[in-house]
Coordinates of C-alpha atoms in Angstrom, one line a residue:
M1 CA 69.9 154.0 117.1
T2 CA 67.2 153.8 114.9
Q3 CA 69.4 152.8 112.0
F4 CA 70.4 150.0 114.6
D5 CA 66.8 149.2 115.2
N6 CA 65.7 148.3 112.3
I7 CA 68.5 146.4 111.6
L8 CA 68.1 144.6 114.5
R9 CA 65.0 143.4 113.3
Q10 CA 65.6 143.2 110.0
G11 CA 68.8 140.3 111.0
L12 CA 66.1 138.6 113.3
M13 CA 63.9 138.2 110.7
D14 CA 65.6 136.7 108.0
A15 CA 67.3 134.6 110.8
N16 CA 63.9 133.6 111.8
L17 CA 63.2 132.7 107.8
E18 CA 66.7 130.5 107.0
Q19 CA 65.9 129.1 111.4
Y20 CA 62.9 127.5 109.7
G21 CA 62.9 126.8 106.1
R22 CA 65.7 124.6 107.4
V23 CA 63.4 122.4 109.9
L24 CA 60.5 122.6 107.3
R25 CA 63.6 120.7 104.9
S26 CA 65.4 118.8 107.4
V27 CA 61.7 117.0 108.6
E28 CA 60.2 116.7 104.8
A29 CA 56.6 116.7 104.7
K30 CA 56.2 115.5 108.5
E31 CA 55.4 118.6 109.8
P32 CA 57.8 120.2 113.4
D33 CA 57.5 119.1 117.0
F34 CA 57.4 122.8 118.0
S35 CA 55.5 124.7 120.7
P36 CA 51.6 125.6 120.4
R37 CA 53.4 128.9 121.7
Y38 CA 56.0 128.6 119.3
L39 CA 53.7 128.3 116.2
R40 CA 51.7 131.3 117.1
E41 CA 54.4 133.3 117.5
R42 CA 56.6 132.2 114.6
M43 CA 53.1 132.0 112.8
R44 CA 52.2 135.5 113.9
L45 CA 54.8 137.1 112.3
L46 CA 55.1 135.4 109.3
S47 CA 51.9 136.1 108.7
A48 CA 52.6 140.7 109.1
P49 CA 55.8 141.4 109.7
Q50 CA 55.5 144.8 108.9
E51 CA 52.3 144.6 110.6
W52 CA 54.8 143.7 114.1
E53 CA 58.1 146.4 112.2
R54 CA 54.7 149.0 112.9
R55 CA 54.1 148.4 116.6
Q56 CA 57.6 148.4 117.3
T57 CA 58.3 152.5 116.3
R58 CA 55.4 154.3 117.4
P59 CA 56.8 155.9 119.4
A60 CA 56.1 156.3 122.9
P61 CA 55.4 158.4 125.5
R62 CA 58.1 159.5 127.7
R63 CA 57.7 157.9 130.8
W64 CA 58.8 154.2 128.9
K65 CA 62.5 156.2 126.7
I66 CA 64.9 154.1 127.4
P67 CA 68.6 155.0 128.1
R68 CA 70.7 154.3 125.2
G69 CA 73.3 152.3 127.9
I70 CA 70.3 149.8 128.5
A71 CA 69.0 150.2 125.2
V72 CA 72.4 148.7 124.0
A73 CA 72.9 145.6 126.7
I74 CA 68.5 145.0 125.4
A75 CA 70.0 144.4 121.7
V76 CA 73.0 142.5 122.4
L77 CA 70.0 140.0 124.5
L78 CA 68.3 139.9 121.3
L79 CA 71.3 138.9 119.3
I80 CA 73.2 136.6 121.8
T81 CA 68.6 134.7 122.3
A82 CA 68.5 135.1 118.4
V83 CA 72.6 133.1 118.2
A84 CA 70.8 130.1 121.0
A85 CA 67.3 129.5 119.1
A86 CA 70.0 128.9 116.7
A87 CA 71.9 126.1 117.8
V88 CA 68.3 124.7 119.3
S89 CA 68.0 124.8 115.3
L90 CA 70.0 122.2 114.8
W91 CA 69.2 120.1 118.1
V92 CA 66.2 120.6 116.0
S93 CA 66.9 119.5 112.7
Y94 CA 68.6 116.8 114.2
F95 CA 66.0 114.7 115.7
G96 CA 63.0 116.0 113.8
G97 CA 61.4 117.9 115.9
L98 CA 61.2 118.8 119.7
D99 CA 59.3 119.2 122.4
Q100 CA 58.9 122.6 124.2
R101 CA 60.1 119.7 127.0
Q102 CA 62.2 118.0 125.0
Q103 CA 64.2 121.6 123.9
E104 CA 65.0 122.6 127.5
I105 CA 66.3 119.0 127.8
V106 CA 68.4 119.6 125.0
S107 CA 69.3 123.2 127.1
D108 CA 70.1 121.5 130.5
M109 CA 72.0 118.5 129.5
E110 CA 74.7 120.1 125.9
L111 CA 77.6 121.5 126.6
S112 CA 78.2 124.7 124.6
D113 CA 80.8 127.8 125.1
E114 CA 76.6 130.2 126.1
K115 CA 76.4 128.5 129.0
T116 CA 79.6 130.1 130.1
G117 CA 79.6 133.6 128.2
K118 CA 82.1 133.2 127.3
T119 CA 83.9 134.1 123.3
E120 CA 86.4 131.2 121.9
T121 CA 89.1 134.3 122.5
T122 CA 88.0 135.1 125.9
K123 CA 87.5 131.6 127.0
T124 CA 90.2 129.6 129.3
A125 CA 90.1 125.3 130.0
A126 CA 88.9 125.9 133.2
E127 CA 86.4 128.0 131.5
S128 CA 85.1 125.6 129.3
L129 CA 84.4 122.4 129.5
L130 CA 83.1 121.9 125.5
P131 CA 86.5 120.9 123.2
P132 CA 88.5 123.6 121.5
P133 CA 89.4 123.8 118.2
V134 CA 91.3 121.5 116.4
E135 CA 93.2 122.8 113.1
H136 CA 95.3 119.7 110.9
D137 CA 96.5 120.5 107.8
G138 CA 94.2 122.6 106.5
V139 CA 91.4 121.6 108.3
T140 CA 89.8 123.5 111.4
I141 CA 87.4 121.3 112.9
T142 CA 85.9 123.2 115.6
P143 CA 82.5 121.3 118.0
L144 CA 80.0 124.0 118.7
R145 CA 77.7 122.0 120.9
L146 CA 77.6 118.9 122.8
L147 CA 75.9 116.5 124.4
G148 CA 76.1 113.6 126.1
A149 CA 75.5 110.5 128.8
K150 CA 77.3 107.3 130.1
N151 CA 78.1 106.0 126.1
K152 CA 75.8 108.4 124.5
L153 CA 77.8 111.4 122.9
Y154 CA 76.6 113.5 120.3
L155 CA 78.5 116.0 118.9
I156 CA 77.7 119.6 116.5
L157 CA 80.7 119.8 114.2
E158 CA 81.6 122.4 112.1
I159 CA 84.6 121.3 109.4
R160 CA 86.2 123.8 107.7
A161 CA 87.8 122.4 104.4
P162 CA 90.2 123.7 102.2
E163 CA 89.6 127.2 99.9
G164 CA 88.8 125.8 97.0
T165 CA 86.7 122.9 99.4
V166 CA 82.7 123.8 97.7
F167 CA 80.9 121.2 99.6
S168 CA 76.7 119.7 98.4
S169 CA 73.8 119.3 99.9
E170 CA 73.1 116.8 96.9
D171 CA 76.0 114.8 97.7
R172 CA 76.5 112.3 100.7
Y173 CA 79.6 111.9 103.1
D174 CA 80.5 109.7 105.7
L175 CA 82.8 110.7 108.8
F176 CA 85.5 107.8 109.9
D177 CA 85.7 108.7 113.5
G178 CA 86.8 106.5 117.3
M179 CA 86.9 107.5 120.1
R180 CA 90.3 106.7 121.8
V181 CA 89.8 105.3 125.3
P182 CA 92.8 105.7 128.4
E183 CA 95.0 103.4 128.6
E184 CA 94.3 102.7 132.3
R185 CA 90.7 101.8 131.4
R186 CA 91.7 98.9 128.5
T187 CA 91.1 95.8 130.5
E188 CA 87.8 95.2 128.9
M189 CA 86.3 94.0 125.3
L190 CA 85.0 97.9 124.4
G191 CA 83.3 98.4 121.1
S192 CA 81.7 101.6 119.7
S193 CA 79.2 102.7 116.8
G194 CA 78.0 105.9 114.6
G195 CA 77.0 108.0 112.6
F196 CA 77.2 111.1 111.0
T197 CA 74.2 113.3 109.6
V198 CA 74.6 116.7 107.4
L199 CA 72.6 119.3 108.4
E200 CA 74.3 122.7 107.0
A201 CA 76.8 121.2 103.2
G202 CA 78.1 124.7 101.7
T203 CA 75.1 127.0 103.3
R204 CA 78.0 129.3 105.6
E205 CA 80.3 129.0 103.4
P206 CA 81.0 127.3 100.5
N207 CA 84.5 124.5 102.3
I208 CA 81.6 124.9 105.4
L209 CA 79.9 121.8 106.3
V210 CA 78.4 121.1 109.7
G211 CA 76.8 117.7 111.6
V212 CA 75.8 116.2 114.3
A213 CA 78.7 112.7 114.8
E214 CA 76.8 110.4 117.2
T215 CA 78.1 108.0 118.5
T216 CA 76.7 104.8 121.1
T217 CA 79.5 102.9 122.7
S218 CA 79.8 99.2 125.3
F219 CA 81.8 102.2 128.3
D220 CA 81.4 105.0 129.7
I221 CA 83.1 107.9 127.8
G222 CA 83.9 110.4 130.8
G223 CA 87.9 110.6 130.1
C224 CA 87.9 109.9 126.4
S225 CA 89.1 111.5 123.3
Y226 CA 86.6 111.8 120.5
L227 CA 88.7 110.9 117.4
V228 CA 87.9 112.7 113.3
R229 CA 90.1 111.0 110.6
A230 CA 89.2 111.0 107.2
L231 CA 86.2 112.7 105.1
Y232 CA 84.6 110.6 102.2
R233 CA 81.7 111.9 99.9
Y234 CA 79.9 109.4 97.5
T235 CA 78.7 111.4 94.4
P236 CA 75.4 111.0 93.4
D237 CA 76.4 109.4 90.3
G238 CA 78.5 107.2 92.7
E239 CA 81.5 108.5 92.8
Q240 CA 83.5 108.4 95.6
E241 CA 86.3 111.1 96.6
T242 CA 88.2 111.4 99.8
V243 CA 87.5 115.3 101.4
F244 CA 90.7 114.9 104.2
G245 CA 92.1 112.3 105.6
G246 CA 95.1 109.9 104.9
W247 CA 95.3 106.3 105.1
D248 CA 98.2 103.9 104.9
P249 CA 98.7 99.9 104.0
E250 CA 100.2 98.9 107.0
A251 CA 100.8 101.6 109.6
G252 CA 96.3 102.6 108.9
P253 CA 94.9 106.3 109.2
T254 CA 98.2 109.0 109.1
D255 CA 95.9 111.7 110.4
S256 CA 93.4 112.8 113.2
W257 CA 91.4 115.5 114.7
E258 CA 91.2 115.4 118.6
F259 CA 88.6 116.2 121.3
P260 CA 88.8 115.3 124.8
I261 CA 85.3 114.3 126.7
P262 CA 84.7 115.9 129.7
E263 CA 85.0 113.4 132.7
D264 CA 82.3 113.6 134.0
L265 CA 79.9 113.9 131.6
N266 CA 76.5 114.2 132.9
R267 CA 76.3 111.6 135.3
D268 CA 73.9 114.2 137.4
Q269 CA 70.9 113.6 134.8
L270 CA 71.3 109.0 135.3
L271 CA 69.6 107.2 137.0
E272 CA 70.5 103.9 138.6
P273 CA 68.4 101.0 140.5
N274 CA 68.3 99.1 142.1
V275 CA 69.5 95.5 139.2
E276 CA 71.7 93.6 140.7
G277 CA 71.0 90.1 140.1
L278 CA 67.7 90.1 138.1
S279 CA 67.3 87.6 135.4
M280 CA 65.0 86.7 132.2
T281 CA 65.1 83.2 131.4
E282 CA 64.0 83.0 127.0
G283 CA 64.4 80.3 124.7
G284 CA 66.5 77.9 127.0
K285 CA 69.2 80.0 127.5
T286 CA 69.3 82.9 131.3
T287 CA 70.0 86.4 131.7
T288 CA 71.1 88.1 135.3
L289 CA 71.5 91.9 135.4
L290 CA 74.6 93.2 137.0
S291 CA 73.3 96.8 136.5
M292 CA 72.0 98.9 134.3
S293 CA 71.8 103.8 133.0
V294 CA 68.7 105.5 132.3
S295 CA 69.0 108.6 130.8
P296 CA 67.5 110.5 128.8
L297 CA 68.9 109.6 126.1
G298 CA 69.3 105.4 126.1
V299 CA 69.5 103.0 128.5
W300 CA 72.5 100.6 129.6
W301 CA 73.6 97.9 131.1
K302 CA 75.6 95.1 132.1
Y303 CA 75.1 91.5 132.2
R304 CA 76.2 87.4 133.2
L305 CA 74.6 84.9 130.1
D306 CA 73.3 81.6 131.1
G307 CA 73.3 79.4 127.6
E308 CA 74.8 79.5 124.0
D309 CA 73.9 82.7 122.3
P310 CA 76.3 85.7 123.6
W311 CA 74.4 87.8 122.2
P312 CA 70.4 88.8 123.3
R313 CA 68.4 90.9 121.8
V314 CA 66.2 92.3 124.7
R315 CA 62.6 94.3 124.0
V316 CA 63.1 97.7 126.2
A317 CA 60.9 101.0 127.2
L318 CA 60.0 103.3 129.9
R319 CA 56.2 103.5 131.3
M320 CA 55.5 106.8 131.8
R321 CA 53.4 108.8 134.2
D322 CA 51.0 109.4 132.3
G323 CA 50.5 105.9 131.3
S324 CA 52.1 105.8 128.0
E325 CA 55.7 104.2 127.0
V326 CA 58.6 106.2 124.7
E327 CA 60.3 102.4 123.8
A328 CA 63.9 102.8 122.3
A329 CA 65.2 101.7 118.9
L330 CA 66.1 99.0 117.7
G331 CA 69.2 99.3 117.3
Q332 CA 71.5 97.8 120.0
L333 CA 75.0 97.7 121.0
T334 CA 76.5 94.1 122.5
M335 CA 79.8 93.9 123.7
G336 CA 81.4 91.3 125.5
D337 CA 84.4 91.7 128.0
M338 CA 87.5 89.2 129.4
G339 CA 85.7 87.3 132.2
S340 CA 83.2 90.3 134.1
G341 CA 80.6 90.1 131.7
C342 CA 78.7 91.1 128.7
T343 CA 77.5 94.5 127.9
A344 CA 74.3 96.1 126.0
S345 CA 72.8 99.3 124.9
V346 CA 70.3 101.1 123.6
D347 CA 69.0 104.7 122.7
F348 CA 66.1 107.2 122.0
A349 CA 65.4 107.8 119.3
K350 CA 64.1 111.6 121.3
P351 CA 65.1 112.3 125.0
V352 CA 62.8 111.3 127.4
D353 CA 61.9 113.5 130.2
L354 CA 63.1 110.9 133.1
S355 CA 61.5 112.7 136.1
Q356 CA 58.0 111.6 134.3
A357 CA 59.4 108.0 133.9
E358 CA 57.7 105.0 136.0
A359 CA 60.2 102.2 135.4
V360 CA 61.9 100.1 133.1
L361 CA 60.4 97.4 130.6
W362 CA 63.4 96.2 130.4
G363 CA 62.0 92.1 128.3
D364 CA 59.4 90.8 130.4
V365 CA 61.0 92.6 134.0
E366 CA 59.6 95.2 135.4
I367 CA 62.5 97.7 137.3
P368 CA 61.2 101.2 139.4
L369 CA 62.4 103.6 138.2
E370 CA 62.9 106.1 142.0
Q371 CA 64.1 109.7 141.1
G372 CA 66.5 109.3 144.7
S373 CA 68.5 107.5 143.1
E374 CA 69.8 109.7 140.5
K375 CA 73.8 110.5 140.6

């Protein structure tokens, strides 16, 4: 057991160091936004790991002797905790730092196999809402984490390319992706935008790429499917290469990796204030709200417009209980439909604690947020 303890401690310290280094690289000169307790404990470990080990290996009094079965269970629990911490670090890397409360929000909202305690070999479709891996033409794409609500989706993907493929952090990668909407829901003009951020390129194995696919849509993503069509590589020298995926000049994309999204995608995290009829007039046009949804990830609203400009840009922010404001990102996706109104959406740079939000600031209109309106 002593040998196992030593291996476990060394493995945890190595994972700890690698995780911390990856976060520092991801945020460049910025300081990671960890909680004070997290920083204190990490600095204690990094500054004197041998002292920590010496304290742990002192002989214990007889009354504290742990049976072998319990010790093994504790070791397994520590390993699961280490895996969970590594998963959180991926989100920390992507968002550029998350405080303790933001990490709790992410942990509560995300879909992952750790929440069910099932592995890929033991879970069933009913036991995991996380889409299963898809293999096609020698390429396997595995969703590791899913974070989403209403019209916003983040997917951490592990892409395993055929043997011989070498991914490099020096190159830039673009994922050709999209959303498939059920036929019965295609009654409006639908739109989406997205991006792909690489977190690890050839780190685990030369042919493995890990990144976050981000998608914003004008519609409810729940019950749709996320599609990957191709992956493109751009080298620092300006060379372009198709890593996988095909294209036919007449038929379009020829390859597809499809991942079903759960129907009820964190709807319990939504606040839906009563906004019908609220309007704002500016520059000779009047925008009238029909509905609105607020999630920790962003704000979506439907509206009618009287005026010439069908795509009005509106400042959106949340006023918090402490008087501060959390302003949404400048990018705004707007879409028109076939008669029922237009839609618009904005994102937050990091997940927001809606329990501390008092109102939505939509242009010069203040919309109270009642926590009792949560669906």
